[in-house]
PDB file of C-alpha atoms in Angstrom:
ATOM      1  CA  UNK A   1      29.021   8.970 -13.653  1.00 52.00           C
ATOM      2  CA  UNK A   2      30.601  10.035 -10.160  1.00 58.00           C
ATOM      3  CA  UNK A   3      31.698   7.280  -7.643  1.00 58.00           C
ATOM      4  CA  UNK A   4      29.229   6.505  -4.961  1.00 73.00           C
ATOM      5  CA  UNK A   5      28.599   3.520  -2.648  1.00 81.00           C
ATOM      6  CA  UNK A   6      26.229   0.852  -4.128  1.00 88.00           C
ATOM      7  CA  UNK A   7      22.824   1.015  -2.802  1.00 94.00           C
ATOM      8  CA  UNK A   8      21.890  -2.436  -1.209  1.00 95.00           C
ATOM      9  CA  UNK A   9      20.049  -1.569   1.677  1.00 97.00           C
ATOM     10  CA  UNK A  10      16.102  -0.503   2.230  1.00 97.00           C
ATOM     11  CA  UNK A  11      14.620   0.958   5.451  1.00 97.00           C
ATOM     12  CA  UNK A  12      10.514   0.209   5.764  1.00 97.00           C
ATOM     13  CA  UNK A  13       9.257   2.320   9.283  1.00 96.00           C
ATOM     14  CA  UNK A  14       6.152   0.248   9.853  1.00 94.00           C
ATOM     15  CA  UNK A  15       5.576   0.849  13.833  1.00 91.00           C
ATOM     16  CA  UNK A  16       3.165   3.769  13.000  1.00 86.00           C
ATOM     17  CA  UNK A  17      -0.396   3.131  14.796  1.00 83.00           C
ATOM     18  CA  UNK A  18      -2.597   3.398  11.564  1.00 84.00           C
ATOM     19  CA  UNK A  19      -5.190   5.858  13.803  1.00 86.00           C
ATOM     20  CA  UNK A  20      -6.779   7.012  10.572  1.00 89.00           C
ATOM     21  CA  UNK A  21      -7.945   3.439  10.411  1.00 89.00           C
ATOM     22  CA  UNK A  22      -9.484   2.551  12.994  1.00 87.00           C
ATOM     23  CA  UNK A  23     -11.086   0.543  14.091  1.00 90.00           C
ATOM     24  CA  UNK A  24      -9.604  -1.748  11.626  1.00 88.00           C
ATOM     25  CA  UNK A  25      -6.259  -1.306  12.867  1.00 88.00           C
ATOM     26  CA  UNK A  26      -6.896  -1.851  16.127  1.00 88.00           C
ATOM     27  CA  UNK A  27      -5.990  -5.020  15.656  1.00 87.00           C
ATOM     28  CA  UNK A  28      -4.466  -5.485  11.960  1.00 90.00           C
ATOM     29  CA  UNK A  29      -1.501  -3.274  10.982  1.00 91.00           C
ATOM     30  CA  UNK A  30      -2.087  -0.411   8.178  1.00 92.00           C
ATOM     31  CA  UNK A  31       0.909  -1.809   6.409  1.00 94.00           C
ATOM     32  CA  UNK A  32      -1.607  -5.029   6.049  1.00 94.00           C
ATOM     33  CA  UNK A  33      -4.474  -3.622   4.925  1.00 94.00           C
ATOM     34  CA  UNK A  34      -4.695  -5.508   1.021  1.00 95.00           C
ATOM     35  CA  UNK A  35      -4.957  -2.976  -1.891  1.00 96.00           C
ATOM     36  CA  UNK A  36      -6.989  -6.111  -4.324  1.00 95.00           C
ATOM     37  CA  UNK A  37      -5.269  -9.195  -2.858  1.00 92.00           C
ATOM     38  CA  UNK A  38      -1.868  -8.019  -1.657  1.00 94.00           C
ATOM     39  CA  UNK A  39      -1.201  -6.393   1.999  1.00 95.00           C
ATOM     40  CA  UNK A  40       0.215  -2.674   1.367  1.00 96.00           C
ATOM     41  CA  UNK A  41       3.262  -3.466   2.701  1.00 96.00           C
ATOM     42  CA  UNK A  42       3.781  -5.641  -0.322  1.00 96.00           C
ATOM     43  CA  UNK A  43       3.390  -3.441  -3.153  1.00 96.00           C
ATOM     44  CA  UNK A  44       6.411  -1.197  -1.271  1.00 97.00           C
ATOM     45  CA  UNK A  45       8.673  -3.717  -0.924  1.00 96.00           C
ATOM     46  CA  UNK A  46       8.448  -5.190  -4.756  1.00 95.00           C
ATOM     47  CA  UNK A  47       9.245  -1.442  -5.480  1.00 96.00           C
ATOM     48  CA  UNK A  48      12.538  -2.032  -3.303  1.00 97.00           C
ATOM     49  CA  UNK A  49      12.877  -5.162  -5.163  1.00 95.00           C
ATOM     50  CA  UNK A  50      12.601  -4.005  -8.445  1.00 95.00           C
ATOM     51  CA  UNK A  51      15.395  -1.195  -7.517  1.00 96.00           C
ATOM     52  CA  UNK A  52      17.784  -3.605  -6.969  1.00 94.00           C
ATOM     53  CA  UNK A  53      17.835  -3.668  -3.019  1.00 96.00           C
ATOM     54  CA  UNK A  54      19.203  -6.951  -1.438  1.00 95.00           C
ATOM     55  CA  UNK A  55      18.444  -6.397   2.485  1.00 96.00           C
ATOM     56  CA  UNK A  56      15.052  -5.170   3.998  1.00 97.00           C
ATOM     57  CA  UNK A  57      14.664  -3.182   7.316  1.00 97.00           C
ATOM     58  CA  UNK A  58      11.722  -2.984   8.656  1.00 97.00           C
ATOM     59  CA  UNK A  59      11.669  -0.954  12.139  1.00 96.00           C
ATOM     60  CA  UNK A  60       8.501  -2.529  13.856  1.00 94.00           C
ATOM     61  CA  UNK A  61       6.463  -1.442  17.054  1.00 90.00           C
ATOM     62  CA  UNK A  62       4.073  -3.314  19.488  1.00 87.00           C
ATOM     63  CA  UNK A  63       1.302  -5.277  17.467  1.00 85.00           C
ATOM     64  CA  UNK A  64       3.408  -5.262  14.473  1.00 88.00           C
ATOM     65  CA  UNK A  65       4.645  -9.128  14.604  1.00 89.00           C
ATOM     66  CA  UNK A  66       1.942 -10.233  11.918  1.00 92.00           C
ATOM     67  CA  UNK A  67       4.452  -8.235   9.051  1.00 93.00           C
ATOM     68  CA  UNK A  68       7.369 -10.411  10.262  1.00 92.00           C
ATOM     69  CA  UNK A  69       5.315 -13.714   9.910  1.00 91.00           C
ATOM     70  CA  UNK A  70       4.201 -12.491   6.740  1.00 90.00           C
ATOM     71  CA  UNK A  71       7.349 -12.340   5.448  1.00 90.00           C
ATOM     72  CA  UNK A  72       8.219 -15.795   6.485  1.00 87.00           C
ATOM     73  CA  UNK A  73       7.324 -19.267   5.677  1.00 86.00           C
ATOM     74  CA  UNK A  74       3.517 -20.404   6.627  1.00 86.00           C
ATOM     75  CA  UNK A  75       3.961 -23.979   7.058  1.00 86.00           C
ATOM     76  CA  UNK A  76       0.516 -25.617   7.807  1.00 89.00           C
ATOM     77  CA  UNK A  77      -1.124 -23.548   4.927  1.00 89.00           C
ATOM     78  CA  UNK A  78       2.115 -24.532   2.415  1.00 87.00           C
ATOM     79  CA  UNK A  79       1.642 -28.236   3.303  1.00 90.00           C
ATOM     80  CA  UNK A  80      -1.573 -28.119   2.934  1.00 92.00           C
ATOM     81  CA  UNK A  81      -1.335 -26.444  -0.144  1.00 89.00           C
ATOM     82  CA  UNK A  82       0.451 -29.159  -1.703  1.00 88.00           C
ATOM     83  CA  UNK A  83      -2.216 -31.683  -0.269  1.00 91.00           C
ATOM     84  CA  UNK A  84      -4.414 -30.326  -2.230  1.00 91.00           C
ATOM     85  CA  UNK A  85      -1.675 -29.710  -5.768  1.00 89.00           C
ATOM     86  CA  UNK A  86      -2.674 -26.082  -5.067  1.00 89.00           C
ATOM     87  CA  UNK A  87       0.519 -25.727  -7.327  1.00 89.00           C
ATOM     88  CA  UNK A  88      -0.388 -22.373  -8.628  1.00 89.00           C
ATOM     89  CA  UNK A  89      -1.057 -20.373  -5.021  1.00 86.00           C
ATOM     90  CA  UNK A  90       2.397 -21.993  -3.738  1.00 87.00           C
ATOM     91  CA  UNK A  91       4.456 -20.701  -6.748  1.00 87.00           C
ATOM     92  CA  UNK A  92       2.570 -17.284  -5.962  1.00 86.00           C
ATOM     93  CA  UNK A  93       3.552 -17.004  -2.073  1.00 85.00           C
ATOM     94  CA  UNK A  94       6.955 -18.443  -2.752  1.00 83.00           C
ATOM     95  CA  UNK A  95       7.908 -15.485  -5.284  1.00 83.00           C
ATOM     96  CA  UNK A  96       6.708 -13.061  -2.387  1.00 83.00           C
ATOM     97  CA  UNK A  97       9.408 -13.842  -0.144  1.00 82.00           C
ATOM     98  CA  UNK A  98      12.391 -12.661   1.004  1.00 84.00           C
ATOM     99  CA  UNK A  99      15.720 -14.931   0.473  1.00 85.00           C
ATOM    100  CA  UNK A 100      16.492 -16.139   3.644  1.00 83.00           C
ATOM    101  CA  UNK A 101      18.607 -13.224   5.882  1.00 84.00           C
ATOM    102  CA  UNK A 102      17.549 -10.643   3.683  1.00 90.00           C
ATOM    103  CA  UNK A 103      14.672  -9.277   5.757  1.00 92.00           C
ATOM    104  CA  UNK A 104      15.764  -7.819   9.421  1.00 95.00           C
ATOM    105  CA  UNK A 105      13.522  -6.480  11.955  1.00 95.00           C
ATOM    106  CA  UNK A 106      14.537  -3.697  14.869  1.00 95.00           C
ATOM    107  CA  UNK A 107      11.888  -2.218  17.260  1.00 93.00           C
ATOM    108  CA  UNK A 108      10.954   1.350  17.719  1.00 91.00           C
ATOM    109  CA  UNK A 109       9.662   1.480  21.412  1.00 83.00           C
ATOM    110  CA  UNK A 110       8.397   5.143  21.252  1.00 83.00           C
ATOM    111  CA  UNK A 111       5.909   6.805  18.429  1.00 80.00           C
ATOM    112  CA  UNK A 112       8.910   9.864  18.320  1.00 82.00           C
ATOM    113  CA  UNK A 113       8.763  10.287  14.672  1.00 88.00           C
ATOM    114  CA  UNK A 114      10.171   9.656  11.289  1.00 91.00           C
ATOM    115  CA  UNK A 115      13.845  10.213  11.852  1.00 92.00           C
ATOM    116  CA  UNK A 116      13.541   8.609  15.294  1.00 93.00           C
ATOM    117  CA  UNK A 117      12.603   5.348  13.170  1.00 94.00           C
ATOM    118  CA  UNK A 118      15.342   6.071  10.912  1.00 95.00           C
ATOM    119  CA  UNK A 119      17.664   6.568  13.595  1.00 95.00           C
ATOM    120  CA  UNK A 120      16.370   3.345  15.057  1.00 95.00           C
ATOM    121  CA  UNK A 121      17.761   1.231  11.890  1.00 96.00           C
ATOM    122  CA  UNK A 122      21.525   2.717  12.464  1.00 95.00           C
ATOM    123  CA  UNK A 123      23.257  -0.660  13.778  1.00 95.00           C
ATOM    124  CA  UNK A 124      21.508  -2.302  10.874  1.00 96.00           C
ATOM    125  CA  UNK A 125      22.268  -0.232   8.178  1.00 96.00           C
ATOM    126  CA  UNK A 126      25.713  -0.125   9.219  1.00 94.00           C
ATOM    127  CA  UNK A 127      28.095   2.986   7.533  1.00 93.00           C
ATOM    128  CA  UNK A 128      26.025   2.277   3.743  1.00 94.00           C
ATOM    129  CA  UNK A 129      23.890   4.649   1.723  1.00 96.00           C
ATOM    130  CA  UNK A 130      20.119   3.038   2.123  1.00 97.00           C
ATOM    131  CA  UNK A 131      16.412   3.575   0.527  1.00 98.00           C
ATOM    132  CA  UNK A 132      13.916   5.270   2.754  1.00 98.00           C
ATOM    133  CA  UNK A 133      10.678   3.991   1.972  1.00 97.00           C
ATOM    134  CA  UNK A 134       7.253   5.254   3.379  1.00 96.00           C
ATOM    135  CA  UNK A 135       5.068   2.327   3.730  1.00 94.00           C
ATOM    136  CA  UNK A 136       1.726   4.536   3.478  1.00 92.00           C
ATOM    137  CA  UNK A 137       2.485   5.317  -0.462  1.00 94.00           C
ATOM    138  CA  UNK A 138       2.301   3.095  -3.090  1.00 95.00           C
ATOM    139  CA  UNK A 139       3.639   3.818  -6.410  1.00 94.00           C
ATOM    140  CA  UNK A 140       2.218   3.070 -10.196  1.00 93.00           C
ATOM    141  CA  UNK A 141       4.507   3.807 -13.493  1.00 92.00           C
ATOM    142  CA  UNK A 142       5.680   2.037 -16.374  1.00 89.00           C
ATOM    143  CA  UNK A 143       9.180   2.026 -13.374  1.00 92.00           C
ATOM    144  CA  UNK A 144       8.887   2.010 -10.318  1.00 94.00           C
ATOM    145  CA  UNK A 145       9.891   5.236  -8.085  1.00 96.00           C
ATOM    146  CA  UNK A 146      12.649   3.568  -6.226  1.00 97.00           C
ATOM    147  CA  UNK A 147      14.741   2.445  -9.557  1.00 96.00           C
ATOM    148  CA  UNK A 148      14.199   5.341 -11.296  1.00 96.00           C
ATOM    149  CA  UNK A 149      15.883   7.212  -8.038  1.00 96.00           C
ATOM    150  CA  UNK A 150      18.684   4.880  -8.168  1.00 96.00           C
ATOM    151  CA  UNK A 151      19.743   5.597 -11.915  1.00 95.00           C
ATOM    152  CA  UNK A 152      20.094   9.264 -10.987  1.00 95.00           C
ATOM    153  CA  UNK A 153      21.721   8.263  -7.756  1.00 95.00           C
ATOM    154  CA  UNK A 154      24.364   6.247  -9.770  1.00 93.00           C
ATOM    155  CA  UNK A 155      24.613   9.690 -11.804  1.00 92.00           C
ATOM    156  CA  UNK A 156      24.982  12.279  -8.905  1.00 92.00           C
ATOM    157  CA  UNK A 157      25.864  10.559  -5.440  1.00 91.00           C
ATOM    158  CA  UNK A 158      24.938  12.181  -2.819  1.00 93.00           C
ATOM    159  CA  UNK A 159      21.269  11.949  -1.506  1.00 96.00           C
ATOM    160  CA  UNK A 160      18.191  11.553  -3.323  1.00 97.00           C
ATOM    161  CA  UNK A 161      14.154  12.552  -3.111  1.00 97.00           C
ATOM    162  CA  UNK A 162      11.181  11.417  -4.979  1.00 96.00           C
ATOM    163  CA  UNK A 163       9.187  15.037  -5.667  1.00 95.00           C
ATOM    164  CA  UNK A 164       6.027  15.186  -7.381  1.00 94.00           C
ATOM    165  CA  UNK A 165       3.796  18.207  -9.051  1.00 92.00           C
ATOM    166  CA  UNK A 166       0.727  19.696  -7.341  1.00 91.00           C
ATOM    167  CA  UNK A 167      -1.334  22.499  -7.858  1.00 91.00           C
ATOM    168  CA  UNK A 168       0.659  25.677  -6.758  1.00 89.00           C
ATOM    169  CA  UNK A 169      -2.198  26.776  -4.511  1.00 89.00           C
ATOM    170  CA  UNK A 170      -1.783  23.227  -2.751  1.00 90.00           C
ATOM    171  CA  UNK A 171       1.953  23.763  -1.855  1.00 90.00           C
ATOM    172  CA  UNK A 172       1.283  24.820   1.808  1.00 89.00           C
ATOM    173  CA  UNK A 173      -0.212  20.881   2.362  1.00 86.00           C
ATOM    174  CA  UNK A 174       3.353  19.459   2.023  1.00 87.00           C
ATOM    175  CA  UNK A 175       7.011  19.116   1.915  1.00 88.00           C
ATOM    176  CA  UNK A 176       8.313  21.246  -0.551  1.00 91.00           C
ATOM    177  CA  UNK A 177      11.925  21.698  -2.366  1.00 92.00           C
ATOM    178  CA  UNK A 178      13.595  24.485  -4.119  1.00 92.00           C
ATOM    179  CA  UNK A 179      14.473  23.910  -7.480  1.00 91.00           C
ATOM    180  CA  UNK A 180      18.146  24.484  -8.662  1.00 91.00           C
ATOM    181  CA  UNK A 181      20.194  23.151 -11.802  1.00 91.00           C
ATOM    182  CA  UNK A 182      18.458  20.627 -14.101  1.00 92.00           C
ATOM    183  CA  UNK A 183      19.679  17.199 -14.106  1.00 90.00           C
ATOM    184  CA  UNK A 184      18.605  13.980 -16.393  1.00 88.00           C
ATOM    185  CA  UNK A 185      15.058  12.766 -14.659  1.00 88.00           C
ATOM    186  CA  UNK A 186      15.355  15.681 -11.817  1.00 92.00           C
ATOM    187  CA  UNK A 187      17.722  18.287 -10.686  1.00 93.00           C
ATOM    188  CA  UNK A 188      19.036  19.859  -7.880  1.00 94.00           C
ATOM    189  CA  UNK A 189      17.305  20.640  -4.743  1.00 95.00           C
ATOM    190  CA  UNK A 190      18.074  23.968  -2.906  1.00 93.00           C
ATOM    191  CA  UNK A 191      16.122  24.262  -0.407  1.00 90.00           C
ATOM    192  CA  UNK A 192      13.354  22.059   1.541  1.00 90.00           C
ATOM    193  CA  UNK A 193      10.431  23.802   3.715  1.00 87.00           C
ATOM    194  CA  UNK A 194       7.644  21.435   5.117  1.00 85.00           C
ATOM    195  CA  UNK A 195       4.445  22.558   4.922  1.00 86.00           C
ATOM    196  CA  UNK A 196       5.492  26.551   3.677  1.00 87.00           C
ATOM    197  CA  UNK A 197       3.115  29.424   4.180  1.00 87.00           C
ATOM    198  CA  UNK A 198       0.488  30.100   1.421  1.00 87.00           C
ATOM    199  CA  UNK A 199       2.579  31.561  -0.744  1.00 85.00           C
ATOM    200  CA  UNK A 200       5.782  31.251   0.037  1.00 89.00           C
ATOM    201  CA  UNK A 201       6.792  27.847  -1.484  1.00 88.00           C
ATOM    202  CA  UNK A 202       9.867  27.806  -3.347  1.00 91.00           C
ATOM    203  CA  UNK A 203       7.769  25.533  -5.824  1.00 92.00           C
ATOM    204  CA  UNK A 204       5.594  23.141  -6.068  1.00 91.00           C
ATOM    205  CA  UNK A 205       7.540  20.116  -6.212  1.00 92.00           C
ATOM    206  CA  UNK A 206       6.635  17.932  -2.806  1.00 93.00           C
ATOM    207  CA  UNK A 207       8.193  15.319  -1.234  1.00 93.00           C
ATOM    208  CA  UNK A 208       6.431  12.211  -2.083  1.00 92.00           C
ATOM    209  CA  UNK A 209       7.817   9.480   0.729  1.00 92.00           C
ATOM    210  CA  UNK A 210      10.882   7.872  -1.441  1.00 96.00           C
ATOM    211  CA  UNK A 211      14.426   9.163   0.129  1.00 97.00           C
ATOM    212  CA  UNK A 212      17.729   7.860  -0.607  1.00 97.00           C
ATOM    213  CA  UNK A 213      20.576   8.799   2.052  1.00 97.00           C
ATOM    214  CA  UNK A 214      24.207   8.677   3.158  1.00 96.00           C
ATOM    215  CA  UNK A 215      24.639   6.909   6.830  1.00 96.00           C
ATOM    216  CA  UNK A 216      26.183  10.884   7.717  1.00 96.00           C
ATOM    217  CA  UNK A 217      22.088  11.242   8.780  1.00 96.00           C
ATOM    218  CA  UNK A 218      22.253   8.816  11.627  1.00 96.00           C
ATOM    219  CA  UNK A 219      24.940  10.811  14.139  1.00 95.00           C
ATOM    220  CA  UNK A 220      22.438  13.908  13.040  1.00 95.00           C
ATOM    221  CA  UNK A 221      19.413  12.249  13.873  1.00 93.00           C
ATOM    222  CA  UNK A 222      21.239  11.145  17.234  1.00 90.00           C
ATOM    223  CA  UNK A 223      21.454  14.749  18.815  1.00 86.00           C
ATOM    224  CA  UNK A 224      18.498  16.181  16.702  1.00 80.00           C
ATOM    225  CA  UNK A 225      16.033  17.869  18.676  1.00 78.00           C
ATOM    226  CA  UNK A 226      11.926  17.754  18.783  1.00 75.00           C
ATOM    227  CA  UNK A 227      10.583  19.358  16.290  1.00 67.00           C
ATOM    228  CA  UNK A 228       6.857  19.750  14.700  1.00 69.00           C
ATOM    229  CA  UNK A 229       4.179  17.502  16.950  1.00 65.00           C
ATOM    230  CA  UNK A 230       7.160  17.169  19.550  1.00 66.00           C
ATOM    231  CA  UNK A 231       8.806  14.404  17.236  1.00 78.00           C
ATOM    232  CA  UNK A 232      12.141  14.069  15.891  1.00 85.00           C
ATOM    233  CA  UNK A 233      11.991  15.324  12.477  1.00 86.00           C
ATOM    234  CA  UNK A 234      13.507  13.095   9.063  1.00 91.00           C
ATOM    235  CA  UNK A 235      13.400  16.550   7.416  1.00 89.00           C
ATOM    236  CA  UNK A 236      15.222  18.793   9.960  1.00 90.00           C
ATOM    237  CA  UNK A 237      17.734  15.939   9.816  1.00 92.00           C
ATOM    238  CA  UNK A 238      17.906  16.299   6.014  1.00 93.00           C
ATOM    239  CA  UNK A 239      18.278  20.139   5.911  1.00 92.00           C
ATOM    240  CA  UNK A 240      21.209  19.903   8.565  1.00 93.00           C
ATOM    241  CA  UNK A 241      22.620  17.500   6.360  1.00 95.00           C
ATOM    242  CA  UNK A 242      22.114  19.254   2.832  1.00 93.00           C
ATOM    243  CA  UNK A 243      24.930  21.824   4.816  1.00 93.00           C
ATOM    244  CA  UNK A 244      27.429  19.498   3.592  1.00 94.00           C
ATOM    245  CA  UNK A 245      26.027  16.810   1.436  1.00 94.00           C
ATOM    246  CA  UNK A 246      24.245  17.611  -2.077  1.00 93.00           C
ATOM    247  CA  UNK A 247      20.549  16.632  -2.553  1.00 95.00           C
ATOM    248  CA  UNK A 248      18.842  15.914  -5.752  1.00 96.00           C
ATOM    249  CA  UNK A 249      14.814  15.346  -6.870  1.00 96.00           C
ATOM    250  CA  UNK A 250      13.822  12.981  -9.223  1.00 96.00           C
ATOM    251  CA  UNK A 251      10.753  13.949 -10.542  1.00 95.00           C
ATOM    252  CA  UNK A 252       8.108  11.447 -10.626  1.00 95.00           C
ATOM    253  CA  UNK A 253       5.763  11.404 -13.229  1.00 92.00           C
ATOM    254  CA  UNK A 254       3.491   8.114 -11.873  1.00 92.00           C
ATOM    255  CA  UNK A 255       0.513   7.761  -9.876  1.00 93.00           C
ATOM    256  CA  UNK A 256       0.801   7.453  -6.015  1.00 95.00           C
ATOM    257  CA  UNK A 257      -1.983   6.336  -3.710  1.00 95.00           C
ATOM    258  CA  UNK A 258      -1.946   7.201   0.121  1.00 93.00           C
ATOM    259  CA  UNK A 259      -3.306   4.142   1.902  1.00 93.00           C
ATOM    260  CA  UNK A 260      -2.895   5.701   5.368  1.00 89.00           C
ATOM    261  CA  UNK A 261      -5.952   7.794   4.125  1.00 90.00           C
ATOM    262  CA  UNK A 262      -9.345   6.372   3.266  1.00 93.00           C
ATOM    263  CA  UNK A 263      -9.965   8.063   0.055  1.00 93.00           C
ATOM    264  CA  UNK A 264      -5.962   7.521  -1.478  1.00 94.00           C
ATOM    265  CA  UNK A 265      -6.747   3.229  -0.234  1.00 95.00           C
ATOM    266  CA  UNK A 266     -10.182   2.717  -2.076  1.00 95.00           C
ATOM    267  CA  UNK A 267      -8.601   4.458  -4.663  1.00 96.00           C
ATOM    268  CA  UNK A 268      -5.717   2.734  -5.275  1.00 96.00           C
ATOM    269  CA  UNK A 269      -8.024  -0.808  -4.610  1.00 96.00           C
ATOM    270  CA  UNK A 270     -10.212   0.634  -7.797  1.00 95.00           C
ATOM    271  CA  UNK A 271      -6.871   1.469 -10.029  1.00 95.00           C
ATOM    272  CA  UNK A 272      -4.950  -1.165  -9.651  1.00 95.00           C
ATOM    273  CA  UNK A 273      -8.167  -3.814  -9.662  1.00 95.00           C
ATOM    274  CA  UNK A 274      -9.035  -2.375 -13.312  1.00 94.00           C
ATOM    275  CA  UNK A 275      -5.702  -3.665 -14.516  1.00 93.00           C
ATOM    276  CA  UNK A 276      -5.798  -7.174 -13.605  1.00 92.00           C
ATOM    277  CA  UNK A 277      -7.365  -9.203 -16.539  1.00 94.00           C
ATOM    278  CA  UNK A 278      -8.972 -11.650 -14.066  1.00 93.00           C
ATOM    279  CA  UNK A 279     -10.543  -9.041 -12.525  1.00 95.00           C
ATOM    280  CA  UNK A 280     -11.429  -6.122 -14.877  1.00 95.00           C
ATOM    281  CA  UNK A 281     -14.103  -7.917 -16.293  1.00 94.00           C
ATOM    282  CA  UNK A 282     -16.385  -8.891 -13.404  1.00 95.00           C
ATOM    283  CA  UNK A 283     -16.228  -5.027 -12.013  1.00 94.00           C
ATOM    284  CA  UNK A 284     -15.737  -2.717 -14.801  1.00 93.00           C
ATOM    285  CA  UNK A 285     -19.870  -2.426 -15.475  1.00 94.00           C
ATOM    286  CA  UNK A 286     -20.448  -2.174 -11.829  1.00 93.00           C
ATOM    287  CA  UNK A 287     -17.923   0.279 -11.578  1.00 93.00           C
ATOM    288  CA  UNK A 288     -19.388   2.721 -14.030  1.00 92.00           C
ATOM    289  CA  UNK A 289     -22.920   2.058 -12.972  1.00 93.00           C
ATOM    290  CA  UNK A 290     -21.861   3.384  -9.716  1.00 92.00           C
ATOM    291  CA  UNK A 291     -19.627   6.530 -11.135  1.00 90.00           C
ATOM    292  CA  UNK A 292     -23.277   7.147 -13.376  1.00 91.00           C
ATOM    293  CA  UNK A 293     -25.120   7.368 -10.517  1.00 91.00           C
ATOM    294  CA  UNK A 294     -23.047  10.164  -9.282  1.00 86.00           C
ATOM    295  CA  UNK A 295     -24.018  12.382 -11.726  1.00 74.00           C
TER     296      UNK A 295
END
C-alpha cells in the first residue's frame, strides 16, 4: 500500500447538449433518458455510490435543472404516495437519493469541452483527489468500474483510468494508452494518444470514461489551450500532468453501453431489461421472435 489521499469526491459533467438525440433532447436532458425505468444519470451515480464516494458534483448547463430536482425531494408525488400506502414506490425513490449536502451543482456557461467542465468543478472539489465520471457510459460487472479503480488507487496513488480491449484494427476510434509494468487489476500507463493513426497505437487498450485524479489538473486545465474541435482538452491536461504524476489503467473486463449513441442506449435498455425477474418474462419470447426474424 502507498499513502494517498482518500477518495471522497465524484465529478458528473452533465451540461453536454445530447445533439445525437434529438429531438428528444430538445427538451429532456440525455443524462435523463431511462435505460428500463431509471434515468441514465442514475445508473452512474450508484456506480459512484458503490465506490465509496460521499459528495456528488454535477457541473450543469442551461436546460439542465430537471437533474437537480431529480435528485431532490418530490413532495406532491411523496404525499400522495403515502395517500395511497404506495409504501413500496416510496421506499424505492427514497434509497435513490442523495443524503442531504452531498449533491452540489456548479454551471458550465460555455460548451468548451471536457476539461473546461472539469476545470469548472475546481472551488468544489477543493485541493482532494476526485472520480471523473462520464455520464454517457454505463457500466455492467459482477463490480462496478469505479470501485474496482479505487482498490488499485489505494494500491498505487497517483491517478487512475478505466481502459478497455478492442479490436486492434479499431484503435484509431479512441483514446488509447501505452502499456508499461503490470500491476494487480491493471498496470502502468506510458503513454496516452487520442484517436492514433491506423496503425500507430501503442495498444489497444482505450479509455473508457472512468478517471480518477489529483487536484494538480485544475491549475493545468486553467492555462491549457484549445485543442481538438477548438475545446479545452481533459486529455492534453492529463498528458501534461503524467510529466510529473504517475498514471495507472485498470483494466475493465465488464460490459459498457454508450447511451449518448442510439445503438449503445437500446442496447443497454435490452441487457439490463433481461435481468430483471419482473421483467424477463413478459419480453424474452418477443425478444427472440424479433432477433429470428433477422435472419
Amino acid at each position: 500500500m502507498v499513502q494517498h489521499n482518500k477518495l471522497r469526491k465524484a465529478v458528473f459533467p452533465v451540461a453536454g447538449l445530447g445533439t445525437r438525440f434529438l429531438p428528444a433532447t430538445k427538451a429532456v436532458p440525455k443524462e435523463m433518458l431511462t435505460v428500463v425505468d431509471k434515468p441514465v444519470i442514475q445508473y452512474v451515480v450508484d456506480e459512484a455510490a458503490e465506490a465509496g464516494i460521499e459528495h456528488f458534483v454535477f457541473v450543469t448547463g442551461r436546460g439542465k435543472g430537471v437533474i437537480e430536482d431529480y435528485f431532490d425531494i418530490q413532495f406532491e408525488l411523496e404525499q400522495t404516495l403515502k395517500a395511497r400506502n404506495k409504501n413500496a414506490e416510496l421506499t424505492l425513490l427514497s434509497g435513490l437519493l442523495p443524503k442531504a449536502g452531498s449533491a452540489s451543482f456548479t454551471r458550465q456557461q460555455e460548451p468548451l469541452g471536457l476539461g473546461h467542465a472539469v476545470w469548472c468543478a475546481r472551488d468544489i472539489v477543493g485541493g482532494e483527489p476526485f472520480a471523473l465520471l462520464l455520464p454517457d457510459m454505463i457500466m455492467r460487472a459482477e463490480k462496478g468500474c469505479l470501485k474496482g479503480m479505487v482498490e488499485l488507487y489505494e494500491k498505487t496513488g497517483g491517478n487512475v483510468i478505466a481502459v478497455e480491449e478492442c479490436a486492434p484494427d479499431q484503435a484509431h476510434k479512441y483514446g488509447i494508452v501505452g502499456v508499461g509494468e503490470q500491476l494487480e487489476g491493471g498496470f502502468r500507463i506510458t503513454e496516452m494518444v487520442e484517436k492514433p493513426a491506423k496503425g500507430t497505437a501503442p495498444s489497444n487498450f482505450f479509455i473508457n470514461g472512468r478517471y480518477i485524479l489529483q487536484p494538480e489538473i485544475f491549475a493545468i486545465l486553467e492555462t491549457q489551450e484549445r485543442g481538438a474541435g477548438n475545446e479545452i482538452q481533459l486529455t492534453d491536461g492529463m498528458l501534461k500532468l503524467a510529466k510529473t504524476q504517475a498514471f495507472a489503467g485498470y483494466h475493465f473486463k465488464g460490459q459498457t453501453f454508450d447511451c449518448g449513441a442510439k445503438d449503445g442506449f437500446i442496447l443497454a435498455n435490452v441487457s439490463f431489461a433481461i435481468e430483471r425477474a419482473d421483467i424477463r418474462p413478459t419480453i424474452e419470447e418477443p425478444l427472440k421472435a424479433l432477433l429470428a426474424a433477422l435472419k
